Amino acid sequence: MKLTVAEENYIKSIYKLQDGSTAVNTNAIAYELDTKPASVTDMAKKLKEKRLIDYEKYQGITLTTEGRKLALQIVRRHRLWECFLVEKLSFSWDEVHEIAEELEHVGSEKLVNRLSEFLGNPTTDPHGDPIPDAQGKISKSKQLVSLDKATTRRLEVAGVSDQSSALLEFLHAKGVKLGTQIDVIERYEFDNSVEIKIKNQPAFTISEQVSKTIMVKPL
């Protein structure tokens, strides 16, 4: 099914906001896409006609089976392009989101599958988010914890829960990225900040706010 860029953006946003079978309200979608609720209502009617969403006024929006399938295809394209940009073109993880937002709308299935094969069929993107396979299946990842909750001292960065450019830029400047090994030196009770050390770098302290966004696994 051929969709416009706007329609694909709506489908992806609904998928992002929908938790299981929970309906998403139009205000949440409007906020996510920086548009007006009335515009969301207009688009919802179009997507309902294409049988991509279930929508009743005042009852929220949910993706149909076909809508979810399309959303996973868009997410797959986006995350594979992020991998390509980081691994092959040496972009940092804080630079790739906006570029991938454009590339995700190139809908050639043959191209996407070739891209995946070229990259070695990765299962996670540069931020640690899972990449759906060609059938839309997402492999279950090991349970991760945020750095502020981790109990072991030697850890590996496995993702970030906040992918804002400001945070990713900060982490990039500190040398923190997916796969980075960190040692927890000290946890300070006063403000819950954490002192960490990365190999070949002096130790430095990060705030509780930042440590809550860094997802880690023990080594």
PDB file of C-alpha atoms in Angstrom:
ATOM      1  CA  MET A   1       0.000   0.000   0.000  1.00  0.00           C
ATOM      2  CA  LYS A   2       1.408   3.385  -1.054  1.00  0.00           C
ATOM      3  CA  LEU A   3       1.224   6.005   1.689  1.00  0.00           C
ATOM      4  CA  THR A   4       2.204   9.654   1.767  1.00  0.00           C
ATOM      5  CA  VAL A   5       5.063  10.789   4.010  1.00  0.00           C
ATOM      6  CA  ALA A   6       2.511  12.392   6.355  1.00  0.00           C
ATOM      7  CA  GLU A   7       0.478   9.184   6.580  1.00  0.00           C
ATOM      8  CA  GLU A   8       3.597   7.156   7.391  1.00  0.00           C
ATOM      9  CA  ASN A   9       4.561   9.648  10.096  1.00  0.00           C
ATOM     10  CA  TYR A  10       1.131   9.284  11.694  1.00  0.00           C
ATOM     11  CA  ILE A  11       1.272   5.477  11.582  1.00  0.00           C
ATOM     12  CA  LYS A  12       4.726   5.454  13.185  1.00  0.00           C
ATOM     13  CA  SER A  13       3.690   7.929  15.880  1.00  0.00           C
ATOM     14  CA  ILE A  14       0.588   5.905  16.784  1.00  0.00           C
ATOM     15  CA  TYR A  15       2.756   2.791  17.045  1.00  0.00           C
ATOM     16  CA  LYS A  16       5.198   4.641  19.300  1.00  0.00           C
ATOM     17  CA  LEU A  17       2.437   5.948  21.580  1.00  0.00           C
ATOM     18  CA  GLN A  18       0.254   2.852  21.656  1.00  0.00           C
ATOM     19  CA  ASP A  19       0.940   0.558  24.589  1.00  0.00           C
ATOM     20  CA  GLY A  20      -0.375  -2.906  23.759  1.00  0.00           C
ATOM     21  CA  SER A  21      -4.041  -2.475  22.859  1.00  0.00           C
ATOM     22  CA  THR A  22      -4.419   0.880  24.606  1.00  0.00           C
ATOM     23  CA  ALA A  23      -6.033   3.528  22.425  1.00  0.00           C
ATOM     24  CA  VAL A  24      -4.084   6.726  21.769  1.00  0.00           C
ATOM     25  CA  ASN A  25      -5.927  10.020  22.069  1.00  0.00           C
ATOM     26  CA  THR A  26      -5.695  12.692  19.388  1.00  0.00           C
ATOM     27  CA  ASN A  27      -4.072  15.231  21.725  1.00  0.00           C
ATOM     28  CA  ALA A  28      -1.133  12.890  22.359  1.00  0.00           C
ATOM     29  CA  ILE A  29      -0.625  12.401  18.632  1.00  0.00           C
ATOM     30  CA  ALA A  30      -0.926  16.136  18.013  1.00  0.00           C
ATOM     31  CA  TYR A  31       1.758  16.796  20.642  1.00  0.00           C
ATOM     32  CA  GLU A  32       4.040  14.088  19.210  1.00  0.00           C
ATOM     33  CA  LEU A  33       3.777  15.488  15.677  1.00  0.00           C
ATOM     34  CA  ASP A  34       3.612  19.155  16.678  1.00  0.00           C
ATOM     35  CA  THR A  35       0.273  19.709  14.950  1.00  0.00           C
ATOM     36  CA  LYS A  36      -3.332  20.539  15.856  1.00  0.00           C
ATOM     37  CA  PRO A  37      -5.838  17.977  17.204  1.00  0.00           C
ATOM     38  CA  ALA A  38      -8.174  18.900  14.340  1.00  0.00           C
ATOM     39  CA  SER A  39      -5.483  17.875  11.846  1.00  0.00           C
ATOM     40  CA  VAL A  40      -5.112  14.550  13.640  1.00  0.00           C
ATOM     41  CA  THR A  41      -8.858  13.977  13.389  1.00  0.00           C
ATOM     42  CA  ASP A  42      -8.782  14.654   9.639  1.00  0.00           C
ATOM     43  CA  MET A  43      -5.879  12.236   9.131  1.00  0.00           C
ATOM     44  CA  ALA A  44      -7.553   9.614  11.345  1.00  0.00           C
ATOM     45  CA  LYS A  45     -10.547   9.568   9.009  1.00  0.00           C
ATOM     46  CA  LYS A  46      -8.259   8.948   6.007  1.00  0.00           C
ATOM     47  CA  LEU A  47      -6.321   6.191   7.755  1.00  0.00           C
ATOM     48  CA  LYS A  48      -9.557   4.562   8.892  1.00  0.00           C
ATOM     49  CA  GLU A  49     -10.789   4.499   5.296  1.00  0.00           C
ATOM     50  CA  LYS A  50      -7.574   2.657   4.381  1.00  0.00           C
ATOM     51  CA  ARG A  51      -8.231   0.231   7.246  1.00  0.00           C
ATOM     52  CA  LEU A  52      -4.956   1.059   8.948  1.00  0.00           C
ATOM     53  CA  ILE A  53      -6.500   2.244  12.219  1.00  0.00           C
ATOM     54  CA  ASP A  54      -9.609   1.737  14.309  1.00  0.00           C
ATOM     55  CA  TYR A  55     -11.035   5.098  15.289  1.00  0.00           C
ATOM     56  CA  GLU A  56     -14.189   6.326  16.945  1.00  0.00           C
ATOM     57  CA  LYS A  57     -14.602   9.918  18.081  1.00  0.00           C
ATOM     58  CA  TYR A  58     -13.699  10.418  21.775  1.00  0.00           C
ATOM     59  CA  GLN A  59     -12.522   6.786  22.042  1.00  0.00           C
ATOM     60  CA  GLY A  60      -8.998   7.114  20.712  1.00  0.00           C
ATOM     61  CA  ILE A  61      -7.037   5.430  17.950  1.00  0.00           C
ATOM     62  CA  THR A  62      -5.501   1.969  17.654  1.00  0.00           C
ATOM     63  CA  LEU A  63      -3.614   0.371  14.786  1.00  0.00           C
ATOM     64  CA  THR A  64      -5.238  -2.468  12.891  1.00  0.00           C
ATOM     65  CA  THR A  65      -3.198  -5.578  12.092  1.00  0.00           C
ATOM     66  CA  GLU A  66      -2.293  -4.057   8.720  1.00  0.00           C
ATOM     67  CA  GLY A  67      -1.480  -0.709  10.348  1.00  0.00           C
ATOM     68  CA  ARG A  68       0.871  -2.347  12.838  1.00  0.00           C
ATOM     69  CA  LYS A  69       2.547  -4.274  10.024  1.00  0.00           C
ATOM     70  CA  LEU A  70       3.204  -1.037   8.134  1.00  0.00           C
ATOM     71  CA  ALA A  71       4.425   0.713  11.289  1.00  0.00           C
ATOM     72  CA  LEU A  72       6.980  -2.038  11.911  1.00  0.00           C
ATOM     73  CA  GLN A  73       8.212  -1.730   8.321  1.00  0.00           C
ATOM     74  CA  ILE A  74       8.768   2.010   8.807  1.00  0.00           C
ATOM     75  CA  VAL A  75      10.515   1.452  12.148  1.00  0.00           C
ATOM     76  CA  ARG A  76      12.710  -1.222  10.530  1.00  0.00           C
ATOM     77  CA  ARG A  77      13.752   1.135   7.732  1.00  0.00           C
ATOM     78  CA  HIS A  78      14.474   3.973  10.171  1.00  0.00           C
ATOM     79  CA  ARG A  79      16.637   1.916  12.507  1.00  0.00           C
ATOM     80  CA  LEU A  80      18.559   0.196   9.710  1.00  0.00           C
ATOM     81  CA  TRP A  81      19.398   3.563   8.181  1.00  0.00           C
ATOM     82  CA  GLU A  82      20.606   4.760  11.585  1.00  0.00           C
ATOM     83  CA  CYS A  83      22.916   1.735  11.733  1.00  0.00           C
ATOM     84  CA  PHE A  84      24.221   2.492   8.241  1.00  0.00           C
ATOM     85  CA  LEU A  85      24.877   6.145   9.035  1.00  0.00           C
ATOM     86  CA  VAL A  86      26.780   5.333  12.236  1.00  0.00           C
ATOM     87  CA  GLU A  87      28.656   2.209  11.132  1.00  0.00           C
ATOM     88  CA  LYS A  88      29.469   3.048   7.516  1.00  0.00           C
ATOM     89  CA  LEU A  89      29.427   6.848   7.307  1.00  0.00           C
ATOM     90  CA  SER A  90      30.817   7.587  10.802  1.00  0.00           C
ATOM     91  CA  PHE A  91      27.957   9.780  11.985  1.00  0.00           C
ATOM     92  CA  SER A  92      27.620  10.040  15.757  1.00  0.00           C
ATOM     93  CA  TRP A  93      24.451   8.697  17.370  1.00  0.00           C
ATOM     94  CA  ASP A  94      23.137  12.197  18.057  1.00  0.00           C
ATOM     95  CA  GLU A  95      23.273  13.138  14.346  1.00  0.00           C
ATOM     96  CA  VAL A  96      21.365  10.305  12.696  1.00  0.00           C
ATOM     97  CA  HIS A  97      17.732  10.618  13.776  1.00  0.00           C
ATOM     98  CA  GLU A  98      16.682  13.482  11.514  1.00  0.00           C
ATOM     99  CA  ILE A  99      18.464  12.019   8.479  1.00  0.00           C
ATOM    100  CA  ALA A 100      16.882   8.607   9.093  1.00  0.00           C
ATOM    101  CA  GLU A 101      13.486  10.356   9.377  1.00  0.00           C
ATOM    102  CA  GLU A 102      13.864  11.230   5.681  1.00  0.00           C
ATOM    103  CA  LEU A 103      15.391   7.933   4.529  1.00  0.00           C
ATOM    104  CA  GLU A 104      12.709   5.825   6.256  1.00  0.00           C
ATOM    105  CA  HIS A 105      10.221   6.876   3.586  1.00  0.00           C
ATOM    106  CA  VAL A 106      12.171   5.099   0.827  1.00  0.00           C
ATOM    107  CA  GLY A 107       9.870   2.093   0.763  1.00  0.00           C
ATOM    108  CA  SER A 108      11.666  -0.386  -1.528  1.00  0.00           C
ATOM    109  CA  GLU A 109      11.528  -3.733   0.287  1.00  0.00           C
ATOM    110  CA  LYS A 110      14.380  -5.047  -1.862  1.00  0.00           C
ATOM    111  CA  LEU A 111      16.577  -2.099  -0.864  1.00  0.00           C
ATOM    112  CA  VAL A 112      15.774  -2.489   2.835  1.00  0.00           C
ATOM    113  CA  ASN A 113      16.535  -6.211   2.816  1.00  0.00           C
ATOM    114  CA  ARG A 114      19.807  -5.612   0.949  1.00  0.00           C
ATOM    115  CA  LEU A 115      20.682  -2.903   3.460  1.00  0.00           C
ATOM    116  CA  SER A 116      20.034  -5.281   6.346  1.00  0.00           C
ATOM    117  CA  GLU A 117      22.196  -7.989   4.753  1.00  0.00           C
ATOM    118  CA  PHE A 118      24.980  -5.458   4.067  1.00  0.00           C
ATOM    119  CA  LEU A 119      24.970  -4.499   7.757  1.00  0.00           C
ATOM    120  CA  GLY A 120      24.985  -8.132   8.927  1.00  0.00           C
ATOM    121  CA  ASN A 121      21.279  -8.166   9.845  1.00  0.00           C
ATOM    122  CA  PRO A 122      21.619  -6.137  13.066  1.00  0.00           C
ATOM    123  CA  THR A 123      19.004  -6.645  15.778  1.00  0.00           C
ATOM    124  CA  THR A 124      19.480  -3.276  17.522  1.00  0.00           C
ATOM    125  CA  ASP A 125      20.100   0.264  16.288  1.00  0.00           C
ATOM    126  CA  PRO A 126      22.843   2.634  17.549  1.00  0.00           C
ATOM    127  CA  HIS A 127      20.642   3.670  20.494  1.00  0.00           C
ATOM    128  CA  GLY A 128      19.933   0.100  21.603  1.00  0.00           C
ATOM    129  CA  ASP A 129      16.389  -0.075  20.207  1.00  0.00           C
ATOM    130  CA  PRO A 130      15.338  -3.397  18.612  1.00  0.00           C
ATOM    131  CA  ILE A 131      15.109  -3.651  14.820  1.00  0.00           C
ATOM    132  CA  PRO A 132      12.133  -5.636  13.478  1.00  0.00           C
ATOM    133  CA  ASP A 133      13.088  -8.349  10.981  1.00  0.00           C
ATOM    134  CA  ALA A 134      11.619  -8.598   7.476  1.00  0.00           C
ATOM    135  CA  GLN A 135       8.527 -10.336   8.903  1.00  0.00           C
ATOM    136  CA  GLY A 136       8.028  -7.636  11.543  1.00  0.00           C
ATOM    137  CA  LYS A 137       9.226  -9.797  14.426  1.00  0.00           C
ATOM    138  CA  ILE A 138      11.285  -8.226  17.205  1.00  0.00           C
ATOM    139  CA  SER A 139      13.731 -10.408  19.090  1.00  0.00           C
ATOM    140  CA  LYS A 140      13.389 -10.255  22.843  1.00  0.00           C
ATOM    141  CA  SER A 141      16.362  -8.516  24.411  1.00  0.00           C
ATOM    142  CA  LYS A 142      17.787  -9.219  27.820  1.00  0.00           C
ATOM    143  CA  GLN A 143      16.318  -7.206  30.657  1.00  0.00           C
ATOM    144  CA  LEU A 144      18.256  -3.974  31.020  1.00  0.00           C
ATOM    145  CA  VAL A 145      18.440  -1.611  33.982  1.00  0.00           C
ATOM    146  CA  SER A 146      19.202   2.081  34.149  1.00  0.00           C
ATOM    147  CA  LEU A 147      22.606   3.083  35.456  1.00  0.00           C
ATOM    148  CA  ASP A 148      21.120   4.643  38.590  1.00  0.00           C
ATOM    149  CA  LYS A 149      19.600   1.251  39.520  1.00  0.00           C
ATOM    150  CA  ALA A 150      22.539  -1.004  38.573  1.00  0.00           C
ATOM    151  CA  THR A 151      24.163  -2.885  41.459  1.00  0.00           C
ATOM    152  CA  THR A 152      27.363  -4.138  39.795  1.00  0.00           C
ATOM    153  CA  ARG A 153      30.403  -1.941  39.284  1.00  0.00           C
ATOM    154  CA  ARG A 154      31.478  -2.990  35.781  1.00  0.00           C
ATOM    155  CA  LEU A 155      28.822  -2.395  33.135  1.00  0.00           C
ATOM    156  CA  GLU A 156      28.261  -2.054  29.409  1.00  0.00           C
ATOM    157  CA  VAL A 157      26.060   0.629  27.855  1.00  0.00           C
ATOM    158  CA  ALA A 158      23.212  -1.160  26.054  1.00  0.00           C
ATOM    159  CA  GLY A 159      20.876   1.716  25.174  1.00  0.00           C
ATOM    160  CA  VAL A 160      19.373   5.055  26.122  1.00  0.00           C
ATOM    161  CA  SER A 161      15.782   5.665  27.174  1.00  0.00           C
ATOM    162  CA  ASP A 162      15.862   9.330  26.113  1.00  0.00           C
ATOM    163  CA  GLN A 163      17.021  10.006  22.568  1.00  0.00           C
ATOM    164  CA  SER A 164      16.869  13.789  22.580  1.00  0.00           C
ATOM    165  CA  SER A 165      19.676  15.410  20.605  1.00  0.00           C
ATOM    166  CA  ALA A 166      20.826  17.356  23.674  1.00  0.00           C
ATOM    167  CA  LEU A 167      21.328  14.215  25.765  1.00  0.00           C
ATOM    168  CA  LEU A 168      22.951  12.205  22.964  1.00  0.00           C
ATOM    169  CA  GLU A 169      25.282  15.120  22.226  1.00  0.00           C
ATOM    170  CA  PHE A 170      26.268  15.265  25.907  1.00  0.00           C
ATOM    171  CA  LEU A 171      26.923  11.508  26.064  1.00  0.00           C
ATOM    172  CA  HIS A 172      28.897  11.610  22.797  1.00  0.00           C
ATOM    173  CA  ALA A 173      31.094  14.381  24.211  1.00  0.00           C
ATOM    174  CA  LYS A 174      31.739  12.214  27.288  1.00  0.00           C
ATOM    175  CA  GLY A 175      32.639   9.190  25.155  1.00  0.00           C
ATOM    176  CA  VAL A 176      29.525   7.226  26.129  1.00  0.00           C
ATOM    177  CA  LYS A 177      27.951   5.179  23.327  1.00  0.00           C
ATOM    178  CA  LEU A 178      26.427   1.767  22.708  1.00  0.00           C
ATOM    179  CA  GLY A 179      28.881  -0.909  23.841  1.00  0.00           C
ATOM    180  CA  THR A 180      30.983   1.417  26.000  1.00  0.00           C
ATOM    181  CA  GLN A 181      32.364  -0.336  29.096  1.00  0.00           C
ATOM    182  CA  ILE A 182      32.074   1.764  32.238  1.00  0.00           C
ATOM    183  CA  ASP A 183      33.226   1.256  35.807  1.00  0.00           C
ATOM    184  CA  VAL A 184      31.182   2.779  38.607  1.00  0.00           C
ATOM    185  CA  ILE A 185      33.626   4.486  40.964  1.00  0.00           C
ATOM    186  CA  GLU A 186      31.252   6.102  43.448  1.00  0.00           C
ATOM    187  CA  ARG A 187      27.590   6.870  44.038  1.00  0.00           C
ATOM    188  CA  TYR A 188      26.926  10.062  45.971  1.00  0.00           C
ATOM    189  CA  GLU A 189      23.973   9.999  48.335  1.00  0.00           C
ATOM    190  CA  PHE A 190      23.768  13.790  48.503  1.00  0.00           C
ATOM    191  CA  ASP A 191      22.364  14.236  44.972  1.00  0.00           C
ATOM    192  CA  ASN A 192      22.370  10.659  43.625  1.00  0.00           C
ATOM    193  CA  SER A 193      25.030  11.539  41.076  1.00  0.00           C
ATOM    194  CA  VAL A 194      27.356   8.797  39.856  1.00  0.00           C
ATOM    195  CA  GLU A 195      31.094   8.920  39.265  1.00  0.00           C
ATOM    196  CA  ILE A 196      32.108   6.654  36.391  1.00  0.00           C
ATOM    197  CA  LYS A 197      35.262   5.803  34.485  1.00  0.00           C
ATOM    198  CA  ILE A 198      35.728   4.810  30.866  1.00  0.00           C
ATOM    199  CA  LYS A 199      38.948   3.121  29.762  1.00  0.00           C
ATOM    200  CA  ASN A 200      41.788   5.576  28.995  1.00  0.00           C
ATOM    201  CA  GLN A 201      39.746   8.533  30.281  1.00  0.00           C
ATOM    202  CA  PRO A 202      39.749  10.361  33.615  1.00  0.00           C
ATOM    203  CA  ALA A 203      36.772   9.587  35.859  1.00  0.00           C
ATOM    204  CA  PHE A 204      33.851  12.023  35.668  1.00  0.00           C
ATOM    205  CA  THR A 205      30.524  12.533  37.417  1.00  0.00           C
ATOM    206  CA  ILE A 206      27.064  12.455  35.828  1.00  0.00           C
ATOM    207  CA  SER A 207      23.809  13.626  37.356  1.00  0.00           C
ATOM    208  CA  GLU A 208      20.982  11.397  38.519  1.00  0.00           C
ATOM    209  CA  GLN A 209      18.888  12.720  35.617  1.00  0.00           C
ATOM    210  CA  VAL A 210      21.453  11.460  33.098  1.00  0.00           C
ATOM    211  CA  SER A 211      22.143   8.161  34.878  1.00  0.00           C
ATOM    212  CA  LYS A 212      18.419   7.315  34.710  1.00  0.00           C
ATOM    213  CA  THR A 213      18.529   7.462  30.892  1.00  0.00           C
ATOM    214  CA  ILE A 214      21.561   5.201  30.380  1.00  0.00           C
ATOM    215  CA  MET A 215      20.526   1.553  30.066  1.00  0.00           C
ATOM    216  CA  VAL A 216      23.205  -0.941  31.030  1.00  0.00           C
ATOM    217  CA  LYS A 217      23.932  -4.644  31.438  1.00  0.00           C
ATOM    218  CA  PRO A 218      26.517  -6.251  33.730  1.00  0.00           C
ATOM    219  CA  LEU A 219      29.814  -7.601  32.395  1.00  0.00           C
TER     220      LEU A 219
END
